[in-house]
Short mmCIF file of C-alpha atoms in Angstrom, two decimals:
data_model
loop_
_atom_site.label_atom_id
_atom_site.label_comp_id
_atom_site.label_asym_id
_atom_site.label_seq_id
_atom_site.Cartn_x
_atom_site.Cartn_y
_atom_site.Cartn_z
CA MET A 2 -84.26 -26.78 -73.91
CA ILE A 3 -82.51 -24.57 -76.44
CA PHE A 4 -80.36 -26.10 -79.04
CA TYR A 5 -78.12 -23.90 -81.23
CA LYS A 6 -75.33 -23.16 -83.38
CA PHE A 7 -73.67 -20.47 -84.92
CA THR A 8 -71.59 -20.16 -88.12
CA VAL A 9 -69.69 -16.88 -88.25
CA GLN A 10 -68.14 -15.73 -91.76
CA LYS A 11 -66.50 -11.67 -92.08
CA ASP A 12 -69.87 -10.68 -94.28
CA SER A 13 -72.25 -12.58 -92.06
CA TRP A 14 -73.53 -14.86 -89.77
CA TYR A 15 -76.44 -17.35 -89.23
CA ALA A 16 -77.81 -19.08 -86.11
CA GLU A 17 -79.14 -22.63 -86.28
CA ILE A 18 -81.75 -23.28 -83.91
CA ALA A 19 -84.24 -26.02 -82.29
CA ILE A 20 -86.53 -25.66 -79.04
CA THR A 21 -87.41 -28.80 -77.91
CA GLN A 22 -90.43 -27.65 -75.75
CA GLU A 23 -92.25 -25.69 -79.05
CA ARG A 24 -90.86 -28.88 -81.45
CA VAL A 25 -89.70 -26.00 -84.08
CA ASP A 26 -86.15 -25.62 -85.21
CA PHE A 27 -85.38 -22.68 -87.88
CA VAL A 28 -82.55 -20.82 -89.13
CA THR A 29 -82.09 -16.96 -88.72
CA SER A 30 -79.42 -14.25 -89.68
CA ASP A 31 -81.82 -11.52 -87.91
CA PRO A 32 -80.40 -9.92 -84.31
CA GLU A 33 -83.88 -8.49 -84.00
CA GLU A 34 -84.91 -12.12 -83.71
CA ILE A 35 -82.25 -13.61 -81.66
CA ILE A 36 -82.58 -11.21 -78.92
CA ASP A 37 -86.86 -12.18 -78.51
CA LEU A 38 -85.70 -15.46 -78.96
CA TYR A 39 -82.98 -14.92 -75.94
CA ASN A 40 -85.52 -12.40 -74.01
CA ASP A 41 -88.40 -15.64 -74.42
CA TYR A 42 -86.25 -18.39 -73.16
CA LYS A 43 -83.32 -16.44 -70.93
CA ASN A 44 -84.17 -18.73 -67.85
CA ASP A 45 -84.36 -22.46 -70.73
CA LEU A 46 -81.29 -24.41 -70.33
CA TRP A 47 -79.13 -23.61 -73.99
CA ILE A 48 -77.51 -26.22 -75.70
CA ALA A 49 -74.00 -26.17 -78.07
CA PHE A 50 -71.37 -28.60 -79.33
CA ASN A 51 -68.26 -26.23 -78.26
CA GLY A 52 -70.35 -24.11 -76.83
CA ASN A 53 -68.65 -22.84 -73.89
CA ASN A 54 -65.93 -21.90 -75.61
CA TYR A 55 -67.32 -20.51 -78.97
CA ASP A 56 -71.23 -20.67 -79.55
CA ARG A 57 -72.25 -18.73 -76.01
CA PHE A 58 -70.26 -15.78 -77.06
CA ILE A 59 -71.37 -15.13 -80.18
CA LEU A 60 -74.89 -14.94 -78.76
CA LYS A 61 -73.78 -12.35 -76.33
CA SER A 62 -72.02 -10.26 -78.88
CA ILE A 63 -74.96 -10.21 -80.85
CA ILE A 64 -77.25 -9.67 -77.51
CA ALA A 65 -74.96 -6.36 -77.06
CA GLY A 66 -75.08 -4.94 -80.56
CA ILE A 67 -71.52 -6.35 -80.92
CA ASN A 68 -69.93 -7.13 -84.16
CA PRO A 69 -69.77 -11.41 -83.63
CA TYR A 70 -67.11 -11.59 -86.22
CA GLY A 71 -64.77 -9.85 -83.87
CA VAL A 72 -65.43 -12.06 -81.15
CA HIS A 73 -65.05 -15.16 -83.60
CA GLU A 74 -61.74 -13.82 -84.95
CA HIS A 75 -60.89 -12.84 -80.75
CA ILE A 76 -61.65 -16.81 -80.67
CA MET A 77 -60.32 -18.28 -83.17
CA LYS A 78 -56.89 -16.51 -82.46
CA GLY A 79 -56.63 -19.00 -78.69
CA LEU A 80 -58.36 -16.46 -76.89
CA SER A 81 -61.46 -16.55 -74.33
CA GLY A 82 -64.30 -15.02 -75.43
CA TRP A 83 -64.83 -13.68 -72.01
CA SER A 84 -61.47 -11.60 -72.60
CA TYR A 85 -63.43 -9.46 -75.80
CA SER A 86 -65.42 -7.50 -73.92
CA GLU A 87 -66.58 -6.72 -70.15
CA THR A 88 -70.26 -6.46 -71.67
CA LEU A 89 -70.52 -10.31 -72.35
CA ASN A 90 -69.63 -11.09 -68.38
CA TYR A 91 -72.96 -10.06 -67.47
CA ILE A 92 -75.57 -11.55 -70.09
CA PRO A 93 -76.97 -14.90 -68.20
CA LEU A 94 -77.04 -17.81 -69.87
CA SER A 95 -77.56 -21.00 -68.69
CA SER A 96 -75.36 -23.52 -70.84
CA TYR A 97 -74.63 -27.23 -71.68
CA ASP A 98 -71.69 -27.97 -74.02
CA ALA A 99 -72.19 -31.41 -75.56
CA MET A 100 -68.50 -31.35 -76.38
CA LEU A 101 -67.66 -33.71 -74.04
CA SER A 102 -64.30 -34.39 -74.83
CA ARG A 103 -62.27 -32.15 -77.27
CA GLN A 104 -60.75 -35.47 -79.16
CA TYR A 105 -63.52 -35.06 -81.74
CA SER A 106 -64.94 -32.69 -83.41
CA LEU A 107 -68.97 -32.41 -84.02
CA LYS A 108 -68.74 -33.98 -88.05
CA GLN A 109 -66.31 -36.20 -86.74
CA LEU A 110 -69.28 -37.43 -84.11
CA THR A 111 -71.75 -37.84 -86.60
CA ALA A 112 -68.77 -39.44 -89.41
CA PHE A 113 -68.79 -42.26 -86.93
CA GLN A 114 -72.24 -42.74 -87.07
CA GLY A 115 -72.58 -43.54 -90.20
CA ARG A 116 -74.64 -40.22 -91.05
CA GLU A 117 -74.06 -37.49 -93.96
CA VAL A 118 -70.73 -35.71 -92.50
CA LYS A 119 -71.84 -32.25 -91.62
CA ASP A 120 -72.08 -30.21 -88.66
CA SER A 121 -75.83 -29.26 -88.39
CA ILE A 122 -77.76 -28.49 -85.68
CA GLU A 123 -79.41 -32.10 -85.91
CA ASP A 124 -76.21 -33.92 -85.63
CA LEU A 125 -75.50 -31.59 -82.50
CA MET A 126 -79.30 -33.04 -81.42
CA TYR A 127 -77.68 -36.42 -82.17
CA VAL A 128 -75.07 -36.72 -80.58
CA PHE A 129 -76.40 -34.91 -77.58
CA ALA A 130 -78.87 -37.88 -77.85
CA TYR A 131 -76.16 -40.60 -77.73
CA GLN A 132 -74.81 -38.54 -74.65
CA VAL A 133 -77.62 -38.04 -72.92
CA ASN A 134 -76.27 -39.91 -69.72
CA SER A 135 -73.53 -37.74 -69.11
CA PHE A 136 -75.75 -34.98 -69.10
CA LEU A 137 -78.51 -36.54 -66.74
CA THR A 138 -75.51 -37.55 -64.41
CA LYS A 139 -74.38 -33.39 -64.21
CA LEU A 140 -78.40 -32.44 -63.93
CA ASP A 141 -78.73 -35.23 -60.72
CA LEU A 142 -75.37 -33.34 -59.54
CA LEU A 143 -76.93 -29.90 -59.54
CA LEU A 144 -79.84 -31.26 -58.05
CA GLU A 145 -78.00 -33.38 -55.54
CA PHE A 146 -76.13 -29.99 -54.00
CA LYS A 147 -78.96 -27.73 -54.60
CA LEU A 148 -77.14 -25.70 -56.92
CA PRO A 149 -79.08 -23.41 -59.41
CA LEU A 150 -78.90 -24.06 -63.41
CA LYS A 151 -76.56 -21.78 -64.33
CA HIS A 152 -73.86 -24.37 -62.99
CA MET A 153 -74.10 -26.33 -66.08
CA ASP A 154 -71.74 -24.63 -68.16
CA LYS A 155 -69.35 -26.20 -65.22
CA THR A 156 -67.16 -29.27 -65.81
CA GLU A 157 -66.92 -31.64 -62.58
CA THR A 158 -63.65 -30.45 -61.71
CA GLN A 159 -65.13 -26.41 -61.34
CA LEU A 160 -68.60 -27.52 -59.47
CA LEU A 161 -66.04 -29.93 -57.39
CA ALA A 162 -63.97 -26.59 -56.38
CA TYR A 163 -67.71 -24.94 -56.21
CA ILE A 164 -68.49 -27.50 -53.61
CA LEU A 165 -65.66 -27.29 -51.06
CA ARG A 166 -65.80 -23.23 -51.78
CA ALA A 167 -61.63 -23.18 -52.92
CA LYS A 168 -59.57 -20.17 -53.53
CA LYS A 169 -56.70 -20.19 -55.82
CA LEU A 170 -53.52 -19.45 -54.39
CA ASN A 171 -49.30 -19.10 -55.64
CA ARG A 172 -47.67 -21.63 -53.99
CA TYR A 173 -44.05 -22.13 -54.43
CA ASP A 174 -43.70 -25.67 -52.45
CA ASP A 175 -44.36 -27.93 -55.29
CA TRP A 176 -41.31 -30.61 -54.83
CA GLU A 177 -41.88 -30.12 -50.89
CA ILE A 178 -43.43 -34.09 -50.63
CA THR A 179 -44.29 -35.89 -48.45
CA ILE A 180 -43.43 -39.86 -48.68
CA LEU A 181 -45.89 -42.15 -46.26
CA ASN A 182 -44.02 -45.28 -44.65
CA HIS A 183 -43.89 -47.67 -47.39
CA GLU A 184 -42.74 -51.20 -47.08
CA LEU A 185 -40.84 -51.45 -50.30
CA GLY A 186 -38.56 -54.29 -49.34
CA LYS A 187 -35.79 -54.81 -52.61
CA TYR A 188 -37.32 -52.01 -54.07
CA SER A 189 -36.37 -49.03 -51.54
CA HIS A 190 -34.17 -47.40 -54.06
CA ILE A 191 -37.10 -46.85 -55.88
CA ASN A 192 -38.71 -44.62 -52.61
CA ASP A 193 -34.66 -42.93 -52.13
CA TRP A 194 -35.35 -41.79 -56.14
CA TYR A 195 -38.67 -39.90 -55.51
CA LEU A 196 -36.72 -37.96 -52.63
CA ASN A 197 -33.78 -37.00 -54.84
CA ASP A 198 -35.23 -36.59 -58.38
CA ASP A 199 -38.07 -35.59 -60.19
CA GLU A 200 -37.72 -36.70 -63.49
CA SER A 201 -39.36 -40.51 -64.49
CA LEU A 202 -37.07 -43.61 -63.58
CA GLU A 203 -37.61 -46.91 -65.30
CA ALA A 204 -36.84 -49.87 -62.92
CA GLU A 205 -37.17 -53.24 -63.55
CA VAL A 206 -39.86 -55.21 -60.84
CA ALA A 207 -40.65 -58.64 -59.94
CA GLY A 208 -38.92 -58.87 -63.65
CA VAL A 209 -40.99 -56.86 -65.25
CA PRO A 210 -40.15 -53.23 -66.81
CA HIS A 211 -41.78 -49.84 -65.11
CA ARG A 212 -41.70 -46.67 -65.76
CA TYR A 213 -42.94 -43.84 -62.72
CA GLY A 214 -43.30 -40.82 -63.42
CA LEU A 215 -46.14 -37.70 -62.99
CA GLY A 216 -47.93 -39.82 -65.24
CA GLY A 217 -48.80 -42.70 -63.49
CA LEU A 218 -47.12 -46.17 -62.75
CA HIS A 219 -46.78 -48.63 -66.00
CA GLY A 220 -45.17 -51.55 -66.48
CA ALA A 221 -45.99 -55.02 -68.68
CA ARG A 222 -44.36 -57.80 -70.74
CA LYS A 223 -44.51 -57.08 -73.85
CA ASN A 224 -46.21 -59.11 -76.45
CA TYR A 225 -47.14 -61.70 -73.87
CA ILE A 226 -49.77 -64.88 -74.41
CA GLY A 227 -51.01 -66.92 -71.44
CA LYS A 228 -53.20 -69.41 -69.92
CA GLY A 229 -53.75 -70.31 -66.90
CA PHE A 230 -55.26 -68.75 -63.58
CA PHE A 231 -55.05 -64.54 -63.81
CA ILE A 232 -56.22 -62.01 -60.61
CA LEU A 233 -56.13 -58.48 -61.94
CA ALA A 234 -55.92 -56.95 -58.26
CA ASP A 235 -57.38 -53.28 -59.11
CA CYS A 236 -57.29 -50.43 -55.88
CA LYS A 237 -61.12 -49.30 -55.32
CA SER A 238 -61.63 -45.56 -55.52
CA MET A 239 -57.22 -45.12 -55.13
CA TYR A 240 -56.16 -41.49 -55.53
CA PRO A 241 -59.90 -40.05 -53.52
CA THR A 242 -59.32 -42.98 -51.11
CA ILE A 243 -55.47 -41.77 -50.77
CA ILE A 244 -56.31 -37.77 -50.80
CA ASP A 245 -58.92 -38.81 -47.70
CA LYS A 246 -56.97 -40.89 -45.78
CA TYR A 247 -53.88 -38.89 -45.95
CA ASN A 248 -55.11 -35.04 -45.96
CA PHE A 249 -53.61 -34.82 -49.52
CA LEU A 250 -56.52 -33.12 -50.46
CA SER A 251 -55.80 -29.80 -52.02
CA ARG A 252 -54.69 -26.75 -49.43
CA ASN A 253 -57.01 -24.50 -51.25
CA VAL A 254 -60.55 -25.76 -50.03
CA SER A 255 -62.44 -23.99 -47.40
CA TYR A 256 -64.44 -27.46 -46.16
CA PRO A 257 -62.00 -30.40 -46.93
CA LYS A 258 -64.38 -32.49 -44.53
CA LYS A 259 -66.76 -31.70 -47.06
CA TYR A 260 -64.70 -33.94 -49.13
CA SER A 261 -64.36 -36.73 -47.02
CA GLN A 262 -68.49 -36.59 -46.36
CA LEU A 263 -68.61 -36.81 -50.46
CA LEU A 264 -66.60 -40.10 -50.33
CA LYS A 265 -68.05 -41.90 -47.60
CA LYS A 266 -71.78 -41.15 -49.02
CA ARG A 267 -70.42 -42.62 -52.46
CA PHE A 268 -69.28 -45.49 -51.11
CA THR A 269 -72.32 -46.31 -48.92
CA LEU A 270 -74.42 -45.43 -51.88
CA GLN A 271 -72.33 -47.81 -54.07
CA LYS A 272 -73.02 -50.59 -51.35
CA LYS A 273 -76.79 -50.02 -52.16
CA LYS A 274 -76.25 -50.22 -55.56
CA ASP A 275 -78.27 -46.40 -55.50
CA SER A 276 -77.68 -45.07 -59.31
CA LYS A 277 -77.12 -42.22 -57.31
CA GLU A 278 -73.28 -43.05 -56.46
CA LEU A 279 -72.52 -42.50 -60.31
CA VAL A 280 -73.44 -38.62 -59.22
CA TYR A 281 -70.68 -38.74 -56.02
CA LYS A 282 -68.51 -41.05 -58.25
CA SER A 283 -67.82 -38.21 -60.61
CA ILE A 284 -67.42 -35.63 -58.60
CA VAL A 285 -64.80 -37.30 -55.95
CA ASN A 286 -63.06 -38.51 -58.57
CA LYS A 287 -61.82 -34.33 -59.60
CA GLY A 288 -60.47 -34.33 -56.25
CA PHE A 289 -56.79 -35.70 -57.99
CA GLY A 290 -57.03 -33.85 -61.35
CA ALA A 291 -58.14 -30.50 -60.07
CA SER A 292 -54.79 -30.45 -57.84
CA GLY A 293 -52.88 -30.63 -60.50
CA ASP A 294 -54.91 -28.23 -63.42
CA GLN A 295 -53.48 -24.87 -63.34
CA PHE A 296 -56.55 -23.10 -64.05
CA SER A 297 -58.64 -24.81 -61.31
CA LEU A 298 -58.95 -22.78 -57.94
CA MET A 299 -57.34 -26.22 -56.36
CA TYR A 300 -54.34 -25.87 -58.27
CA ASP A 301 -51.63 -27.53 -55.96
CA MET A 302 -49.00 -29.38 -57.00
CA GLN A 303 -47.66 -30.40 -54.08
CA GLN A 304 -50.53 -32.26 -53.10
CA TYR A 305 -51.07 -33.87 -56.61
CA HIS A 306 -47.52 -34.96 -56.15
CA ASN A 307 -48.43 -36.45 -52.79
CA VAL A 308 -50.79 -38.44 -54.73
CA VAL A 309 -49.26 -39.97 -57.54
CA ILE A 310 -46.22 -40.27 -55.73
CA ASN A 311 -47.69 -42.40 -52.75
CA GLY A 312 -49.79 -44.46 -54.95
CA GLN A 313 -47.02 -45.89 -56.89
CA LEU A 314 -45.50 -46.75 -54.12
CA PHE A 315 -48.17 -48.00 -52.80
CA MET A 316 -48.37 -50.52 -55.63
CA THR A 317 -44.43 -51.30 -55.62
CA ASP A 318 -45.20 -52.57 -51.78
CA LEU A 319 -48.11 -54.49 -53.25
CA ILE A 320 -45.82 -56.15 -55.86
CA ASP A 321 -42.94 -56.88 -53.02
CA LYS A 322 -45.37 -58.84 -50.61
CA LEU A 323 -46.58 -60.93 -53.81
CA ASP A 324 -43.55 -61.44 -56.28
CA PRO A 325 -42.76 -64.91 -53.78
CA TYR A 326 -46.37 -66.41 -55.17
CA ILE A 327 -46.68 -64.74 -58.36
CA GLU A 328 -45.54 -63.87 -62.04
CA LEU A 329 -46.38 -60.45 -62.64
CA ILE A 330 -48.08 -59.39 -66.18
CA GLN A 331 -49.16 -55.98 -65.87
CA THR A 332 -49.04 -52.62 -63.48
CA ASN A 333 -50.94 -50.18 -64.57
CA THR A 334 -51.28 -47.00 -61.97
CA ASP A 335 -53.86 -48.53 -59.98
CA GLY A 336 -54.24 -52.33 -60.15
CA VAL A 337 -52.34 -55.57 -61.11
CA LEU A 338 -52.43 -58.08 -63.10
CA PHE A 339 -50.85 -61.43 -62.42
CA LYS A 340 -50.39 -65.21 -62.92
CA ILE A 341 -50.43 -67.85 -59.79
CA ASP A 342 -50.62 -71.42 -59.20
CA GLU A 343 -54.32 -72.07 -57.87
CA LYS A 344 -52.66 -73.85 -54.86
CA ASP A 345 -51.14 -70.63 -53.71
CA PHE A 346 -54.69 -69.08 -53.82
CA ASP A 347 -55.10 -68.48 -49.44
CA LEU A 348 -51.58 -67.25 -49.80
CA VAL A 349 -52.50 -64.17 -52.28
CA ASP A 350 -55.45 -63.68 -50.90
CA CYS A 351 -54.16 -63.47 -47.29
CA VAL A 352 -50.96 -60.89 -48.63
CA CYS A 353 -53.92 -58.36 -50.45
CA ALA A 354 -55.98 -58.86 -47.15
CA GLU A 355 -52.90 -57.60 -45.20
CA TRP A 356 -52.13 -55.18 -47.33
CA GLU A 357 -55.49 -53.43 -46.82
CA GLU A 358 -55.37 -53.20 -43.68
CA ARG A 359 -52.04 -51.82 -43.56
CA THR A 360 -52.93 -48.91 -46.56
CA GLY A 361 -56.45 -48.44 -45.48
CA LEU A 362 -56.55 -49.09 -49.25
CA THR A 363 -59.38 -51.58 -51.17
CA LEU A 364 -58.65 -54.20 -53.28
CA ALA A 365 -61.60 -55.36 -56.09
CA PHE A 366 -60.67 -58.63 -58.01
CA LYS A 367 -61.57 -59.99 -61.14
CA TYR A 368 -60.28 -63.56 -62.63
CA TYR A 369 -59.37 -64.78 -66.13
CA ASP A 370 -58.12 -67.39 -67.90
CA TYR A 371 -56.50 -66.58 -71.05
CA VAL A 372 -54.13 -62.96 -71.50
CA TYR A 373 -53.47 -61.42 -74.83
CA GLN A 374 -51.04 -58.63 -74.22
CA LYS A 375 -49.41 -56.09 -76.90
CA ASP A 376 -48.26 -54.03 -74.13
CA VAL A 377 -49.89 -52.41 -71.24
CA ASN A 378 -52.67 -49.79 -72.82
CA ASN A 379 -53.07 -52.55 -75.35
CA TYR A 380 -54.53 -55.88 -74.20
CA ILE A 381 -57.22 -58.71 -74.08
CA PHE A 382 -58.26 -60.47 -70.41
CA ILE A 383 -60.63 -63.42 -71.49
CA GLY A 384 -62.90 -65.06 -68.29
CA ASP A 385 -66.36 -64.89 -67.46
CA LYS A 386 -66.18 -61.75 -69.16
CA VAL A 387 -63.53 -60.13 -71.81
CA GLU A 388 -62.07 -56.47 -71.12
CA ALA A 389 -59.79 -55.24 -73.80
CA ALA A 390 -58.10 -51.87 -74.09
CA GLY A 391 -56.16 -50.20 -77.11
CA ALA A 392 -57.02 -49.07 -80.25
CA TYR A 393 -57.02 -51.94 -81.98
CA VAL A 394 -59.56 -54.24 -79.56
CA LYS A 395 -61.77 -51.59 -77.54
CA ASP A 396 -64.88 -51.55 -77.66
CA LEU A 397 -66.43 -48.99 -80.35
CA ASN A 398 -69.70 -46.90 -80.19
CA HIS A 399 -71.61 -44.81 -82.48
CA LEU A 400 -69.11 -42.06 -81.15
CA ASP A 401 -66.37 -43.92 -81.50
CA ASN A 402 -66.55 -45.91 -84.74
CA ASP A 403 -63.66 -45.92 -86.66
CA LEU A 404 -62.61 -49.18 -88.58
CA PRO A 405 -64.98 -51.55 -86.99
CA ILE A 406 -65.03 -54.42 -88.67
CA VAL A 407 -60.82 -54.42 -88.03
CA ASN A 408 -61.70 -54.38 -84.06
CA ARG A 409 -64.10 -56.59 -84.42
CA ALA A 410 -62.09 -59.70 -86.25
CA ILE A 411 -59.40 -59.28 -83.95
CA ARG A 412 -61.42 -59.59 -81.19
CA GLU A 413 -62.56 -62.70 -82.27
CA TYR A 414 -59.34 -63.86 -83.28
CA PHE A 415 -58.24 -63.71 -79.89
CA ILE A 416 -61.29 -64.78 -78.09
CA ASN A 417 -62.88 -66.98 -80.12
CA GLY A 418 -59.76 -68.40 -82.61
CA VAL A 419 -61.87 -67.06 -85.72
CA ASP A 420 -59.73 -66.35 -88.60
CA VAL A 421 -59.83 -62.52 -89.53
CA SER A 422 -61.00 -63.31 -92.51
CA GLU A 423 -64.01 -65.08 -91.94
CA ILE A 424 -65.23 -61.80 -89.88
CA ILE A 425 -64.86 -59.41 -92.50
CA ASN A 426 -65.56 -61.67 -95.59
CA LYS A 427 -69.41 -62.39 -93.96
CA SER A 428 -69.84 -58.54 -92.91
CA ASN A 429 -72.61 -56.91 -95.53
CA SER A 430 -73.04 -53.67 -93.96
CA LEU A 431 -70.65 -50.50 -94.96
CA ILE A 432 -70.45 -48.93 -92.45
CA ASP A 433 -68.58 -51.57 -90.69
CA PHE A 434 -65.17 -50.27 -93.39
CA GLN A 435 -65.34 -46.92 -92.34
CA ARG A 436 -62.08 -44.97 -91.72
CA ILE A 437 -62.79 -41.32 -90.91
CA ILE A 438 -60.13 -38.93 -91.27
CA LYS A 439 -59.33 -35.52 -90.08
CA ALA A 440 -57.66 -32.85 -92.70
CA GLU A 441 -57.49 -29.54 -93.04
CA THR A 442 -57.15 -30.05 -96.98
CA ILE A 443 -56.27 -33.28 -98.69
CA ASP A 444 -55.02 -34.00 -102.59
CA TYR A 445 -57.99 -36.67 -103.40
CA GLY A 446 -56.66 -38.20 -106.61
CA GLY A 447 -55.64 -34.97 -108.04
CA GLU A 448 -58.70 -32.74 -106.38
CA TYR A 449 -58.47 -31.00 -103.57
CA LEU A 450 -60.64 -30.60 -101.34
CA TYR A 451 -61.58 -28.62 -97.98
CA ASP A 452 -64.61 -30.40 -95.86
CA LYS A 453 -61.81 -31.11 -93.11
CA VAL A 454 -63.62 -34.78 -92.18
CA TYR A 455 -63.69 -37.38 -94.86
CA ARG A 456 -65.36 -41.39 -94.37
CA VAL A 457 -62.88 -43.31 -96.40
CA PHE A 458 -62.98 -46.64 -97.67
CA ALA A 459 -60.83 -49.19 -99.40
CA ASP A 460 -61.65 -49.07 -103.11
CA LYS A 461 -60.25 -51.59 -105.81
CA TYR A 462 -60.50 -48.96 -108.04
CA GLY A 463 -59.85 -45.85 -105.73
CA GLN A 464 -58.06 -42.59 -105.53
CA SER A 465 -55.15 -42.04 -103.78
CA ILE A 466 -55.24 -39.48 -100.83
CA LEU A 467 -52.61 -36.86 -99.47
CA ARG A 468 -52.95 -34.70 -96.50
CA ILE A 469 -51.70 -31.05 -97.39
CA ASN A 470 -50.13 -28.87 -95.03
CA LYS A 471 -48.56 -25.49 -95.88
CA GLY A 472 -48.15 -26.55 -99.47
CA LYS A 473 -46.50 -30.38 -98.64
CA LYS A 474 -48.31 -33.64 -99.43
CA THR A 475 -48.10 -36.36 -96.72
CA LYS A 476 -49.62 -39.73 -96.70
CA ILE A 477 -52.22 -40.20 -94.09
CA GLY A 478 -51.89 -43.45 -91.18
CA ASN A 479 -53.84 -46.47 -91.88
CA ILE A 480 -55.68 -45.92 -95.00
CA PRO A 481 -55.11 -48.01 -97.88
CA ASP A 482 -53.17 -46.62 -101.18
CA PHE A 483 -56.20 -46.70 -103.59
CA CYS A 484 -59.84 -44.96 -101.62
CA ARG A 485 -62.95 -43.93 -102.28
CA ILE A 486 -64.66 -40.72 -100.32
CA VAL A 487 -68.27 -41.36 -98.83
CA ASN A 488 -69.58 -38.33 -96.61
CA GLU A 489 -72.91 -39.02 -97.82
CA ASP A 490 -75.40 -41.08 -95.58
CA ILE A 491 -74.05 -45.09 -95.44
CA VAL A 492 -76.55 -46.66 -92.56
CA GLY A 493 -77.89 -49.37 -93.79
CA GLN A 494 -76.31 -49.47 -97.04
CA PRO A 495 -74.58 -52.67 -98.27
CA ILE A 496 -71.29 -53.71 -99.44
CA PRO A 497 -70.69 -52.12 -102.48
CA GLY A 498 -68.65 -53.94 -105.79
CA TRP A 499 -65.86 -51.55 -105.71
CA LEU A 500 -64.77 -52.16 -101.72
CA ASN A 501 -61.66 -53.86 -101.34
CA LYS A 502 -62.02 -56.20 -98.20
CA GLN A 503 -58.33 -58.14 -98.41
CA TRP A 504 -57.08 -54.34 -97.41
CA TYR A 505 -59.19 -55.11 -94.20
CA ILE A 506 -58.28 -58.50 -93.68
CA ASP A 507 -54.24 -57.26 -94.83
CA LEU A 508 -54.52 -54.78 -91.50
CA ALA A 509 -56.44 -57.10 -89.27
CA ASN A 510 -53.60 -59.68 -89.66
CA LYS A 511 -50.81 -56.90 -89.39
CA ARG A 512 -51.97 -55.69 -86.13
CA VAL A 513 -52.45 -59.56 -84.92
CA ASN A 514 -49.20 -60.03 -85.21
CA GLU A 515 -48.15 -57.34 -83.48
CA PHE A 516 -50.01 -58.62 -80.49
CA LEU A 517 -48.07 -61.57 -81.00
CA GLY A 518 -45.07 -60.11 -81.34
CA VAL A 519 -44.49 -61.51 -85.19
CA LYS A 520 -42.62 -58.76 -87.14
CA ASN A 521 -44.83 -57.43 -90.45
CA THR A 522 -43.17 -57.84 -93.90
CA ALA A 523 -45.14 -57.40 -97.45
CA LYS A 524 -44.81 -60.91 -97.38
CA ASN A 525 -46.64 -61.81 -94.14
CA ASP A 526 -49.30 -59.06 -93.83
CA SER A 527 -51.85 -62.07 -94.20
CA VAL A 528 -49.92 -64.74 -92.39
CA VAL A 529 -50.84 -64.44 -88.27
CA GLU A 530 -49.31 -67.35 -86.37
CA GLN A 531 -52.06 -69.84 -85.16
CA ILE A 532 -52.24 -69.48 -81.47
CA SER A 533 -51.68 -73.45 -79.51
CA PHE A 534 -54.88 -72.92 -77.09
CA TRP A 535 -57.15 -73.76 -79.57
#
């Protein structure tokens, strides 16, 4: 494997290269050296961060004798590298893009790790290592379907379109939808609404406000706190099953039966607990999104609408049947969380079984004892295992590690009843307190900085930070009034004397109060309402 990264300026460029099999890394700005390197390793896999959109076109321009700055400027205008010169399309390259999401830059991912904030070839390799399972899944996918290495640059959506031999067609029947025969009971008006309107609908279902729309079905009791017998009924592989059972696959594919075979193989491997199941899961799950992706060969909005609308009506159907026996807590596209009296378990189980038999869908069940819910996207469910979602309480990792001490303190408060100040004061690791911000230009205590990504801490004696955009200065969210920037490596560093832990305690208390529905004021930011469960 060849890891590569280009930096291009108006009058110069340079490449950082690491050849793993040779254990060699170097920096070069010699086009002949780049050409020789390409000729020696053209059959190997080349890995970059955002390489599919940038680095591979810079590499190919140098090989083709084209000024890389021209290609750079073309891409910076938002244009595709392919469109700069037809010559670039004829230079073969097997490439893999280590940027799995556009949410974070390489610098941000490096900052999350606690390493020095930069974006070198070494940083690229660290990010690749942390995400290696995604790489191996895609590699397994190519091996499973006997596809050549050149397809490593494709997304799972593109690979599915290739496997099913999709051909893009222009269609003008987006809203000629098919509504299946749902049993909606007292919610039949929702079915009627779908036949007459294409905008979102807000409706009360089982006493809970719901929003129906193309983004999915969402409903939740706001600031809900409960103890009892909770069941999360989650529809397994909901969209792929609806696509397969009701013939809602994109009409652009040449081999629709192949999709059925893929889904069946996935379920077979899942029952056997075979690790290859992840390969099939990764690709069948793209069948729905591909229909709604205007850049996909499988783009077919009619089928996209059929899947999402009928999926919402299936869940409404389920809620209607459960309604007499449950207290609905949350609905989230393919699952419902509800509370029941334990004596009604067999009734609820029968209702779910009847729904499964009638719809052809399958439910999986999880059980919880406590629920803390800020809203539909922010919650903690506690049972034998803990399930948490939302920026305030989600599980963090090496590549998503912003204000980790605050997340940990909030989780400990709800899960174990530990005061947030105890968790925060006990930590002696500087990385726990980092806040990663991204801004093209900032005013840092009167000094202008242009590094784009900064690791910020609350400092008892620090400086203010303001974002500068088109000459205007604005505040940045969730940072203290007095900050210190530490972009050097902080892995293993202890807490310094200047760190202001009280700011983190106040922020954690404020977020806990948001979960509880307690209004935050300057006077009560550090006062949390105690929950009677403890």
